[in-house]
Short mmCIF file of C-alpha atoms in Angstrom, two decimals:
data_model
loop_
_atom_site.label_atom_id
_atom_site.label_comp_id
_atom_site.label_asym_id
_atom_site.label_seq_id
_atom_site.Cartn_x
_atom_site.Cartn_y
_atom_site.Cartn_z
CA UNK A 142 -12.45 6.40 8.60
CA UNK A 143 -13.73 7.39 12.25
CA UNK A 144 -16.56 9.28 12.37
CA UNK A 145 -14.77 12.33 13.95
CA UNK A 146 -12.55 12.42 10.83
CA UNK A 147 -15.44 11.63 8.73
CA UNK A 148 -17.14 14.97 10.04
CA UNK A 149 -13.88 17.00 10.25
CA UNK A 150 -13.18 16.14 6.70
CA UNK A 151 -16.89 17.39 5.63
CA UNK A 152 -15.93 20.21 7.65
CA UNK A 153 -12.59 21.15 6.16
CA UNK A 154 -14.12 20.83 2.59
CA UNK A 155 -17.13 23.38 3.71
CA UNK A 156 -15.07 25.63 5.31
CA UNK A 157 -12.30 26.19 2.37
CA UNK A 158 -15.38 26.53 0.09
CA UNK A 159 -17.05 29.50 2.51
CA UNK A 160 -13.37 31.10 2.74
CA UNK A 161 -13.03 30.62 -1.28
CA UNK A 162 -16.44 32.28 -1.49
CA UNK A 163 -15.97 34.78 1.37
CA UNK A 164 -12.64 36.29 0.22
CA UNK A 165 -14.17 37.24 -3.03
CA UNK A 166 -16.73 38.87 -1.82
CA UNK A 167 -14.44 40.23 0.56
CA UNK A 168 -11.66 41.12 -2.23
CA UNK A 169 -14.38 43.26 -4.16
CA UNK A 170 -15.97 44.69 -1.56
CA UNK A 171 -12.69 46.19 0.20
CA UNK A 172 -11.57 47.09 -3.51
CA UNK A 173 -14.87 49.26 -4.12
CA UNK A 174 -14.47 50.66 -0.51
CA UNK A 175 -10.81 51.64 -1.29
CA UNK A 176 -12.07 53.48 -4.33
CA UNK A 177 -14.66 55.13 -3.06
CA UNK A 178 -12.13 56.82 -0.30
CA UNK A 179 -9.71 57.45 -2.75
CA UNK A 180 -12.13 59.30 -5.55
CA UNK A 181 -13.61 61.40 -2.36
CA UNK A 182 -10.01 62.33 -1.57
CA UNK A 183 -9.45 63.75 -4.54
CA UNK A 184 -12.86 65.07 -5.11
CA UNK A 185 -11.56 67.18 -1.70
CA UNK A 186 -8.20 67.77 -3.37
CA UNK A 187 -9.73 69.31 -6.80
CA UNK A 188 -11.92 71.66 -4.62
CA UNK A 189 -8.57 72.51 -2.44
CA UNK A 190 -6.90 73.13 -5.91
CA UNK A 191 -9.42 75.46 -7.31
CA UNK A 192 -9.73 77.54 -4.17
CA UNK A 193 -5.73 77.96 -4.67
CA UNK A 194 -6.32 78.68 -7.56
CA UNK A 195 -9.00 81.87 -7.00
CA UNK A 196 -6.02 83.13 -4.51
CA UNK A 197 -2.79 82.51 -5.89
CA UNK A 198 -2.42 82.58 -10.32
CA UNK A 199 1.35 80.41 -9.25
CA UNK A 200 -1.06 77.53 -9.79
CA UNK A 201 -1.60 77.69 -13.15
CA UNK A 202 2.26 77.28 -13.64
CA UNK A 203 1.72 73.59 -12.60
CA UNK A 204 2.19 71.34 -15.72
CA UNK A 205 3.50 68.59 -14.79
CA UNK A 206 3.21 66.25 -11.69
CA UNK A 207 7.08 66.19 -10.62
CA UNK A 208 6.95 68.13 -7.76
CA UNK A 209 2.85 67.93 -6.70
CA UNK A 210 -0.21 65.94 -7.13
CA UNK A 211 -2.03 67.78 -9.86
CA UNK A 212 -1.22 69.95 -12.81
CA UNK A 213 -3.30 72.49 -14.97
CA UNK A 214 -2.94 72.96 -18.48
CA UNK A 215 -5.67 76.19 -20.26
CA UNK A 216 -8.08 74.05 -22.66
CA UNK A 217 -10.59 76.01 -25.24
CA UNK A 218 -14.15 76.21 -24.41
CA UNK A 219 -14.96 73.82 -27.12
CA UNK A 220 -12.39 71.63 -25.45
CA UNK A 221 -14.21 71.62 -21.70
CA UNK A 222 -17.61 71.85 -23.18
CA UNK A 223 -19.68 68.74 -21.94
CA UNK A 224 -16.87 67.62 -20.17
CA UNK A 225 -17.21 65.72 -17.02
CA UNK A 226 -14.90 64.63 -13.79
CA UNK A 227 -13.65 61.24 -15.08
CA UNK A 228 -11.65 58.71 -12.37
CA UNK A 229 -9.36 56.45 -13.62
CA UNK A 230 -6.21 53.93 -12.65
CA UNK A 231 -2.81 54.61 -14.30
CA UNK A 232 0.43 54.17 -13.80
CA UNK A 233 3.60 57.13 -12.91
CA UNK A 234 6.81 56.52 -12.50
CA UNK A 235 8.26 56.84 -8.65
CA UNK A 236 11.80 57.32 -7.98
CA UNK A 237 12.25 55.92 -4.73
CA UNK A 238 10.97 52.47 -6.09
CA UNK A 239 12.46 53.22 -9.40
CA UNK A 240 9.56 51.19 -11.23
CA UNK A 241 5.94 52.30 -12.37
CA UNK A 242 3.56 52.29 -9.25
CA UNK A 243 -0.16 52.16 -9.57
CA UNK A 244 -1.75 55.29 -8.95
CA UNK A 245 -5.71 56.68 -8.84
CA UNK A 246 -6.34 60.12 -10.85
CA UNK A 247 -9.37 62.66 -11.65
CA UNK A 248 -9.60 64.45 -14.43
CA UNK A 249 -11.74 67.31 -14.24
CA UNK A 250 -12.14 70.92 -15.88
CA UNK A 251 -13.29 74.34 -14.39
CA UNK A 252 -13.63 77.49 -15.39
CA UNK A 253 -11.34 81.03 -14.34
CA UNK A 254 -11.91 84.42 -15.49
CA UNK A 255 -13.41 83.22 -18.23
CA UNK A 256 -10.68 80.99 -19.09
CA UNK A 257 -11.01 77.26 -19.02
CA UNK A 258 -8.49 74.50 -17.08
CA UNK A 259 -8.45 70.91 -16.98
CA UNK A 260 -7.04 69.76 -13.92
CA UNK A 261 -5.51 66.37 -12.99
CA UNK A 262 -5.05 65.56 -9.44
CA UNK A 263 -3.29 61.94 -8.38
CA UNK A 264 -3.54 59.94 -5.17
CA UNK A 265 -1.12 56.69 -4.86
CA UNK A 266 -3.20 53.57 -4.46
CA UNK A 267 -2.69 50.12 -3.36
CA UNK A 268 -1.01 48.12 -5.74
CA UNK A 269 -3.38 45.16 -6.12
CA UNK A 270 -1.09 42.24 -6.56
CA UNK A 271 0.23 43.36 -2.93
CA UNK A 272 -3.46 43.22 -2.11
CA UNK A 273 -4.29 39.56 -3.15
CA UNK A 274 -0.96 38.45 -1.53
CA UNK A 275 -1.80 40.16 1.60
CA UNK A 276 -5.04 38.60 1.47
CA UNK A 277 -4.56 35.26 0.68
CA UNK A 278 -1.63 34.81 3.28
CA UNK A 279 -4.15 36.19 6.11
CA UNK A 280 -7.23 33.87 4.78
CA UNK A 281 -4.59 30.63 4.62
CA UNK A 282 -3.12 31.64 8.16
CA UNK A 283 -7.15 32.01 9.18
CA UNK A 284 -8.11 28.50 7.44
CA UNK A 285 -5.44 26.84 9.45
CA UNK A 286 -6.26 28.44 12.60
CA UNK A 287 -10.00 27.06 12.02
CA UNK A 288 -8.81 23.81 11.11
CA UNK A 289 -6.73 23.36 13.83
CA UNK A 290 -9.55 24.78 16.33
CA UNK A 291 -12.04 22.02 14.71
CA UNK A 292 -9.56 19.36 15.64
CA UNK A 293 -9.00 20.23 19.33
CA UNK A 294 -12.92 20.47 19.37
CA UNK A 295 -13.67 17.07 18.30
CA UNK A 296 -10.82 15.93 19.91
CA UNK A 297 -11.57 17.09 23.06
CA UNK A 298 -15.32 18.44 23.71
CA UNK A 299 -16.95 15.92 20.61
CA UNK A 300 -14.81 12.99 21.54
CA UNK A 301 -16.23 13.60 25.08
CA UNK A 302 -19.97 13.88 23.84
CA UNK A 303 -19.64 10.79 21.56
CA UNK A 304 -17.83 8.36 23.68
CA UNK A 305 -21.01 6.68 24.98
CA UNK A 306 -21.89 5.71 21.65
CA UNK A 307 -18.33 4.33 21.71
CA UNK A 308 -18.86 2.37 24.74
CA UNK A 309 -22.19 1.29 23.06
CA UNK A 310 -20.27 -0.03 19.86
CA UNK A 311 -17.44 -2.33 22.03
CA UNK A 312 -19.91 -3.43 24.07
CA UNK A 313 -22.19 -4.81 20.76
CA UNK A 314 -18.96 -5.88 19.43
CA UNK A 315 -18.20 -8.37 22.67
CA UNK A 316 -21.93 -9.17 22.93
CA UNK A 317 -22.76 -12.75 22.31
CA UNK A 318 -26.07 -14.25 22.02
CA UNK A 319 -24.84 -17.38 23.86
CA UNK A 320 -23.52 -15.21 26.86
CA UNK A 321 -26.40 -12.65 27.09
CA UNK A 322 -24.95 -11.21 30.30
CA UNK A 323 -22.34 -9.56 28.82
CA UNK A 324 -24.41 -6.56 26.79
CA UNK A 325 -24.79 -3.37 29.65
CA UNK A 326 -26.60 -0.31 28.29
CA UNK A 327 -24.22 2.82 28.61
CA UNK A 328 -25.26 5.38 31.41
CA UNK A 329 -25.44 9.02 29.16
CA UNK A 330 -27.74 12.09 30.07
CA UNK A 331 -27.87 12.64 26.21
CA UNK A 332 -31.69 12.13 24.52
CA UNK A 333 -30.34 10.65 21.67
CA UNK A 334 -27.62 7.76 23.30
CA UNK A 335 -31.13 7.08 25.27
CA UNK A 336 -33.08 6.33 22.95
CA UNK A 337 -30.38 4.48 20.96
CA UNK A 338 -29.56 2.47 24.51
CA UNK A 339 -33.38 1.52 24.58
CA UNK A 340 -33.40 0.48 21.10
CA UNK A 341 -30.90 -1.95 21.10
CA UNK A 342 -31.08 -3.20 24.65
CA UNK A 343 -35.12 -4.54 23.20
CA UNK A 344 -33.30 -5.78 19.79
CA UNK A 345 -30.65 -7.77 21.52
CA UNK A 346 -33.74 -9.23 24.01
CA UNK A 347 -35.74 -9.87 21.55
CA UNK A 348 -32.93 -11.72 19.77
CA UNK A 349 -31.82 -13.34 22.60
CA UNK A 350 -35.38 -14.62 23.05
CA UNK A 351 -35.78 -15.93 19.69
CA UNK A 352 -32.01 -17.77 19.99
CA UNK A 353 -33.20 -19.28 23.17
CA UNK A 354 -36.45 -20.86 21.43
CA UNK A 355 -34.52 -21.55 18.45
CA UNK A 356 -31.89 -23.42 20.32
CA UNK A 357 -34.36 -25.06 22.88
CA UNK A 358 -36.33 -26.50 19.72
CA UNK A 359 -33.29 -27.79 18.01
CA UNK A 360 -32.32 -29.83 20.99
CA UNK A 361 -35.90 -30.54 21.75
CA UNK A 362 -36.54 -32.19 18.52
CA UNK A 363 -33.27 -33.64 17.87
CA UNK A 364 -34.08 -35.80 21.40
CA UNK A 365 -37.65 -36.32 20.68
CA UNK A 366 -36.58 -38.17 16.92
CA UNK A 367 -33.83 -40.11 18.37
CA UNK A 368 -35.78 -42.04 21.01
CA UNK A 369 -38.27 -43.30 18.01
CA UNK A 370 -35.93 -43.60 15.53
CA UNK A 371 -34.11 -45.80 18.06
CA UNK A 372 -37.18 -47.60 18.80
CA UNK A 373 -37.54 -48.23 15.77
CA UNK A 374 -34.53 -49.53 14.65
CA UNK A 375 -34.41 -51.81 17.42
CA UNK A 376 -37.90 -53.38 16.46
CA UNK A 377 -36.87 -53.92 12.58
CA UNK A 378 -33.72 -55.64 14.00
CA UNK A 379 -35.75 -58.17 16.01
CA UNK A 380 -38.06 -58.24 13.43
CA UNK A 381 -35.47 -59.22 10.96
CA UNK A 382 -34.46 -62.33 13.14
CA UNK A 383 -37.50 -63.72 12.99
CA UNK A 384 -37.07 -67.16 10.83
CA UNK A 385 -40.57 -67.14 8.94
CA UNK A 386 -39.83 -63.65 6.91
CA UNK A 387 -39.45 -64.56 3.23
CA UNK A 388 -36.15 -63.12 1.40
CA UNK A 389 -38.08 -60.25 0.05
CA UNK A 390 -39.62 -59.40 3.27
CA UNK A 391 -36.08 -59.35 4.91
CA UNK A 392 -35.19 -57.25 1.96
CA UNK A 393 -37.75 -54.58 2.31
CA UNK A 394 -36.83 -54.67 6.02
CA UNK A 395 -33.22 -53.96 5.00
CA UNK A 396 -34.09 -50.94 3.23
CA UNK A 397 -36.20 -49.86 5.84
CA UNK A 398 -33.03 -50.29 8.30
CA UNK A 399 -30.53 -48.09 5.83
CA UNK A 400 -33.39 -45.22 5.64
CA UNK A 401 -33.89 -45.10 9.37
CA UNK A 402 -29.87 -45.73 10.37
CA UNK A 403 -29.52 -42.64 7.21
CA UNK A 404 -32.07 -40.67 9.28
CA UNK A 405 -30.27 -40.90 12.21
CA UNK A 406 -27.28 -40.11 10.75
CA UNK A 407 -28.67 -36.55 9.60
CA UNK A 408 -30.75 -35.84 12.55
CA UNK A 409 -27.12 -35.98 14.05
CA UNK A 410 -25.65 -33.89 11.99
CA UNK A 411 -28.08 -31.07 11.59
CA UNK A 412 -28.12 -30.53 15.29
CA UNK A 413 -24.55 -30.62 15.08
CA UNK A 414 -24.61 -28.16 12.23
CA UNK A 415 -27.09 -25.92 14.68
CA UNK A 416 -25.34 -26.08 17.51
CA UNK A 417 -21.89 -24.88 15.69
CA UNK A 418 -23.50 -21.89 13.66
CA UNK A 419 -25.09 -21.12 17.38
CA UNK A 420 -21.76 -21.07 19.07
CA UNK A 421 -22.98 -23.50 21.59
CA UNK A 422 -19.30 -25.96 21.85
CA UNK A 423 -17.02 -25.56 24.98
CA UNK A 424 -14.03 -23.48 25.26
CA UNK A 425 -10.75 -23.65 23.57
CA UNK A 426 -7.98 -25.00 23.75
CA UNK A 427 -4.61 -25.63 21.77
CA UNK A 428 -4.45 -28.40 19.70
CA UNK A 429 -2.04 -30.22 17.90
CA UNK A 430 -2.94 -31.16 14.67
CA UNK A 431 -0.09 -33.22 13.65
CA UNK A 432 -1.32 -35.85 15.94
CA UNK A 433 -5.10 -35.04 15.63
CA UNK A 434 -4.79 -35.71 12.02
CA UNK A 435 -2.44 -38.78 12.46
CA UNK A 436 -4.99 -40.37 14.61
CA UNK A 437 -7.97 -39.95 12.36
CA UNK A 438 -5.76 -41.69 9.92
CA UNK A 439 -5.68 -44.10 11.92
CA UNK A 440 -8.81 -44.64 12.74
CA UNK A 441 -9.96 -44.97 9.07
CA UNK A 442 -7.47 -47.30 8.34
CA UNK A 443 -10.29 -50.18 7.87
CA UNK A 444 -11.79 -47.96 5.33
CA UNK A 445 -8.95 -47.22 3.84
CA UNK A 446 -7.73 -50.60 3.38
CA UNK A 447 -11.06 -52.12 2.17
CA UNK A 448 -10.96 -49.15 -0.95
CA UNK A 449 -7.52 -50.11 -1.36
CA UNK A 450 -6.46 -47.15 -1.31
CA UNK A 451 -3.27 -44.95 -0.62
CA UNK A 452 -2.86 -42.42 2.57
CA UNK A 453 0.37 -40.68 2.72
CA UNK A 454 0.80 -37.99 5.79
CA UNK A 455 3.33 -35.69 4.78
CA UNK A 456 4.12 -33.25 8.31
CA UNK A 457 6.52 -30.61 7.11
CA UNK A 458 5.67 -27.93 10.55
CA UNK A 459 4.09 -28.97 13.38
CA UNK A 460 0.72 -27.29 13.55
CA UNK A 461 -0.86 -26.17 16.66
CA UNK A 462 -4.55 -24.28 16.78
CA UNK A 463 -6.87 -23.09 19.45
CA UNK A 464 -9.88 -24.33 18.88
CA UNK A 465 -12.44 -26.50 20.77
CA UNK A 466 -11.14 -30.05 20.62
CA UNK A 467 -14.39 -31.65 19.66
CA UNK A 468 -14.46 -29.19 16.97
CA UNK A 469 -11.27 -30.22 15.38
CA UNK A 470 -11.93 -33.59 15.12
CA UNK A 471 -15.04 -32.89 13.55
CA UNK A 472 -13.44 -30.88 10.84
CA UNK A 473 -10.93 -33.09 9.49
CA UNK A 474 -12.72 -35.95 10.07
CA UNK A 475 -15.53 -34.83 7.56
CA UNK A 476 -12.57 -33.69 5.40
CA UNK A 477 -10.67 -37.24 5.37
CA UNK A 478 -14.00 -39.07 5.11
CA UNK A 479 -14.96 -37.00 2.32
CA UNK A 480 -11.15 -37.80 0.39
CA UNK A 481 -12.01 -41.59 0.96
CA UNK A 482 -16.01 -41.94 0.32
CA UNK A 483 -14.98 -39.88 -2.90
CA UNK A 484 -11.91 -41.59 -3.96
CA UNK A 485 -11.69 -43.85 -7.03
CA UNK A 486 -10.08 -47.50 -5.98
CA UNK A 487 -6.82 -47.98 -6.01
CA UNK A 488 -6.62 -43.82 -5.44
CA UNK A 489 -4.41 -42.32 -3.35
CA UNK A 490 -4.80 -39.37 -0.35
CA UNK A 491 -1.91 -36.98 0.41
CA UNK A 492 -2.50 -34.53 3.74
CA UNK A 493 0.22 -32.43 3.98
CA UNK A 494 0.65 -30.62 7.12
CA UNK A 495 2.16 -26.78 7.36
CA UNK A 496 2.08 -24.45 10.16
CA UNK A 497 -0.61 -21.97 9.08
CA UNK A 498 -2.24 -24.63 6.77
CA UNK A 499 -3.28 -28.46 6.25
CA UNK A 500 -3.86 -29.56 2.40
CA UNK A 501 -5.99 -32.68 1.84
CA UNK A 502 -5.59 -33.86 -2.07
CA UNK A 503 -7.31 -37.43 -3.38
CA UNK A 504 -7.48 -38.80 -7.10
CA UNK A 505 -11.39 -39.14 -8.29
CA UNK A 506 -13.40 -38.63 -11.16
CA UNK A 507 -10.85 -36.48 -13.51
CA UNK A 508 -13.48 -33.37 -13.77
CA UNK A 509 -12.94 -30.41 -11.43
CA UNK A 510 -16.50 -29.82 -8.73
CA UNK A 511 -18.86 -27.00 -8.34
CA UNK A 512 -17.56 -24.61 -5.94
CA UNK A 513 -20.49 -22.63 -5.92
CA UNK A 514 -22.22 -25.70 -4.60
CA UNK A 515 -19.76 -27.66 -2.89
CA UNK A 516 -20.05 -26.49 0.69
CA UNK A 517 -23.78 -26.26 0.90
CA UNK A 518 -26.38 -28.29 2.57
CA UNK A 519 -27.74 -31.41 1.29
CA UNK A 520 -25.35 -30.93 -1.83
CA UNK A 521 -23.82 -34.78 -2.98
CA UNK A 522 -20.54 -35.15 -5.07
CA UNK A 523 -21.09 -38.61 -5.96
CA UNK A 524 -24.17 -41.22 -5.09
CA UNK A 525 -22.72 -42.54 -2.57
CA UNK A 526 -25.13 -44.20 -0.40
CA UNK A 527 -24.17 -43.62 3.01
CA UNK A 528 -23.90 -39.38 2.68
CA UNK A 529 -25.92 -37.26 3.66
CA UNK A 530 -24.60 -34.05 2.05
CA UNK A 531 -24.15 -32.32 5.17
CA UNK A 532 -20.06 -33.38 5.87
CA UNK A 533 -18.45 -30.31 3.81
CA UNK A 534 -21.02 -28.15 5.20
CA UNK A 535 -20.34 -28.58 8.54
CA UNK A 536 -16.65 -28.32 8.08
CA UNK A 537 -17.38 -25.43 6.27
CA UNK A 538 -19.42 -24.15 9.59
CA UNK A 539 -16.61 -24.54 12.09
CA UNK A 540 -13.89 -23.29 9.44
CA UNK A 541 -16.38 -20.00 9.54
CA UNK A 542 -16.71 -20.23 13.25
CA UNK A 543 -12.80 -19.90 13.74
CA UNK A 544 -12.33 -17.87 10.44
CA UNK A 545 -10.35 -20.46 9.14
CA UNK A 546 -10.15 -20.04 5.14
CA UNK A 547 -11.70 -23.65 3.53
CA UNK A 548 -11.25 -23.50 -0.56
CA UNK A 549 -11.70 -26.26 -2.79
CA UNK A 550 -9.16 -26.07 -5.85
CA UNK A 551 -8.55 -28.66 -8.61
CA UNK A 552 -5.13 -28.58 -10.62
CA UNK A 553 -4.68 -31.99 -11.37
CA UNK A 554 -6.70 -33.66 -8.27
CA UNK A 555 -9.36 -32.75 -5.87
CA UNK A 556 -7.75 -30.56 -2.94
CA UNK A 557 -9.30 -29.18 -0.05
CA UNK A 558 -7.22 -26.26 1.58
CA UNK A 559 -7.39 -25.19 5.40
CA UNK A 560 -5.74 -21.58 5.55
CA UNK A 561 -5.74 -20.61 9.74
CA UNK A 562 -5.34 -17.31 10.42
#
């Protein structure tokens, strides 16, 4: 949810609350007012009565409320003794509506030539149902009114106000640390956006500082250990064709040789591993990898041949990606290494190409593999003396890098799964 909805929602829930709260208030308030008007008009109309009363004795001929608003009937002293003006609601029945109406009465008793009256005087009132209805119609009518004047606000005048901290959120979400020049602060006259500009223009330098030194030590010390380890190799190999070494000299030197060539081999593919995870490969292109993955076939067919093993290719949709190029071939060529280095002898490899995915199955040891563990670092699925424990890994690093989908499942054989976008 946008923020501007976010708020308006907050909004909407505060203000039907308030209203809820309001009309109440409101609902007693105006009921108590009505009263009070009502009782003082009839207080005025019981005076009115008794002066009529004092003038013309027709009044006391009033019993009943058909034709008036009050009635007398003569009450005994011991009847009006202690007896106070009482206001009360009750109900009459009206002709023109043909139904009992609501109405407000006083009762009240006074005294003439030295006989004793109680008099009754009635006022209509509002009937209160009526009331609510009127009410509630003119507080929904109001809510909506509000609601709709919060919308054009944020829609208009808040939209306004907040769109440099909308600027400020594309612009983060195109900034990349390998093309620093992209990130612009926004422009605003707003304190806030300011300070939030300044913020995150020093984060993204300070970041882009640390990537630089990160990225110029990587490549630094990845070139500093291959010139020795070079060296070095290149010495044991002359070494070794010396003809006085004993065979257990030339054996130690042997080791020596795998642990150095090894060494190499993982100095080369942590930097590679760095340099995908820092975004630092070429541009993209679209590649087909029907014939990327037929050639690496190829290309392992020694391999394949010496295991004895069996590669079938099965293209059912010609596949086609943009990615870098180098990047591809990295990917499935750690995956189709991995199916052979892995495989049992005599085992078999299926790839099976579709348009939106590539499946690479291989026979092996008949027990399903860690998944939790199988794409880390350093992590080995067999003892295989050659690995490294860096080639899922770094497939795993570019599949991330494209948002490619790489799961490992294992239904009856090992199968790695390459779901593209």
């Amino acid at each position: 949810m946008k923020l501007l909805n976010y708020t308006t929602a907050y909004f909407a829930g505060i203000l039907l609350l308030v209203i809820l709260v309001w009309a109440g208030l409101f609902y007693i308030n105006m009921l108590d007012e009505i009263y009070d008007s009502m009782d003082d008009g009839l207080g005025n109309q019981k005076m009115l009565v008794m002066q009529k009363a004092a003038r013309d004795s027709s009044v006391f001929e009033r019993r009943n409320f058909e034709d008036g608003y009050y009635r007398l009937k003569e009450i005994s002293f011991a009847q009006a003794r202690n007896r106070n003006d009482v206001y009360q609601d009750t109900l009459m029945y009206v002709l023109n509506e043909q139904d009992y109406e609501p109405f407000r009465m006083l009762t009240t008793v006074f005294r003439h030539q030295d006989r004793f009256y109680e008099l009754r005087v009635i006022t209509s009132m509002v009937e209160e149902d009526d009331l609510i209805e009127d009410l509630f119609y003119a507080l929904f009518w109001l809510y909506l009114g509000l609601i709709a004047s919060i919308l054009v606000l944020n829609n208009f005048l808040l939209k306004r106000i907040w769109r440099p901290f909308y600027k400020l959120l594309q612009r983060l979400q195109n900034f990349r640390l390998e093309d620093s020049s992209q990130f612009i602060p926004v422009p605003t006259t707003i304190s806030e956006f300011q300070l939030l500009n300044n913020t995150v223009e020093k984060l993204l330098q300070k970041n882009i500082s640390t990537y630089n030194s990160q990225k110029n030590f990587i490549e630094n010390a990845a070139h500093e250990l291959q010139t020795p380890l070079a060296i070095s190799l290149n010495k044991l190999e002359l070494l070794a064709e010396s003809e006085n070494l004993k065979d257990e000299q030339l054996t130690q030197i042997g080791a020596v040789i795998q642990n150095l060539e090894r060494l190499t081999r993982l100095n080369k593919s942590l930097l590679l591993l760095s340099k995908i995870e820092n975004k630092q490969f070429g541009p993209e292109a679209e590649v087909n990898l029907n014939e990327l993955i037929g050639k690496i076939v190829a290309d392992f067919s020694d391999q394949v041949t010496f295991r004895d093993l069996t590669v079938r290719v099965a293209e059912k949709e010609i596949c086609w990606q943009k990615l870098n190029p180098d990047l591809a071939e990295i990917l499935f060529i750690n995956l189709v290494k991995n199916a052979i280095v892995h495989n049992k002898p005599e085992g078999f490899i299926e790839i099976i190409i579709q348009k939106d995915s590539v499946i690479i199955q291989n026979s092996g040891k008949p027990v399903p593999l860690d998944q939790d563990k199988l794409f880390t670092r350093f992590h080995k699925g067999s003892d295989a003396p050659g690995s490294t424990g860096l080639g899922l890994a770094i497939a795993k690093a570019i599949a991330d890098l494209y948002q490619f989908r790489l799961t490992y499942e294992y239904p009856q054989m090992h199968q790695l799964t390459v779901k593209f976008k």
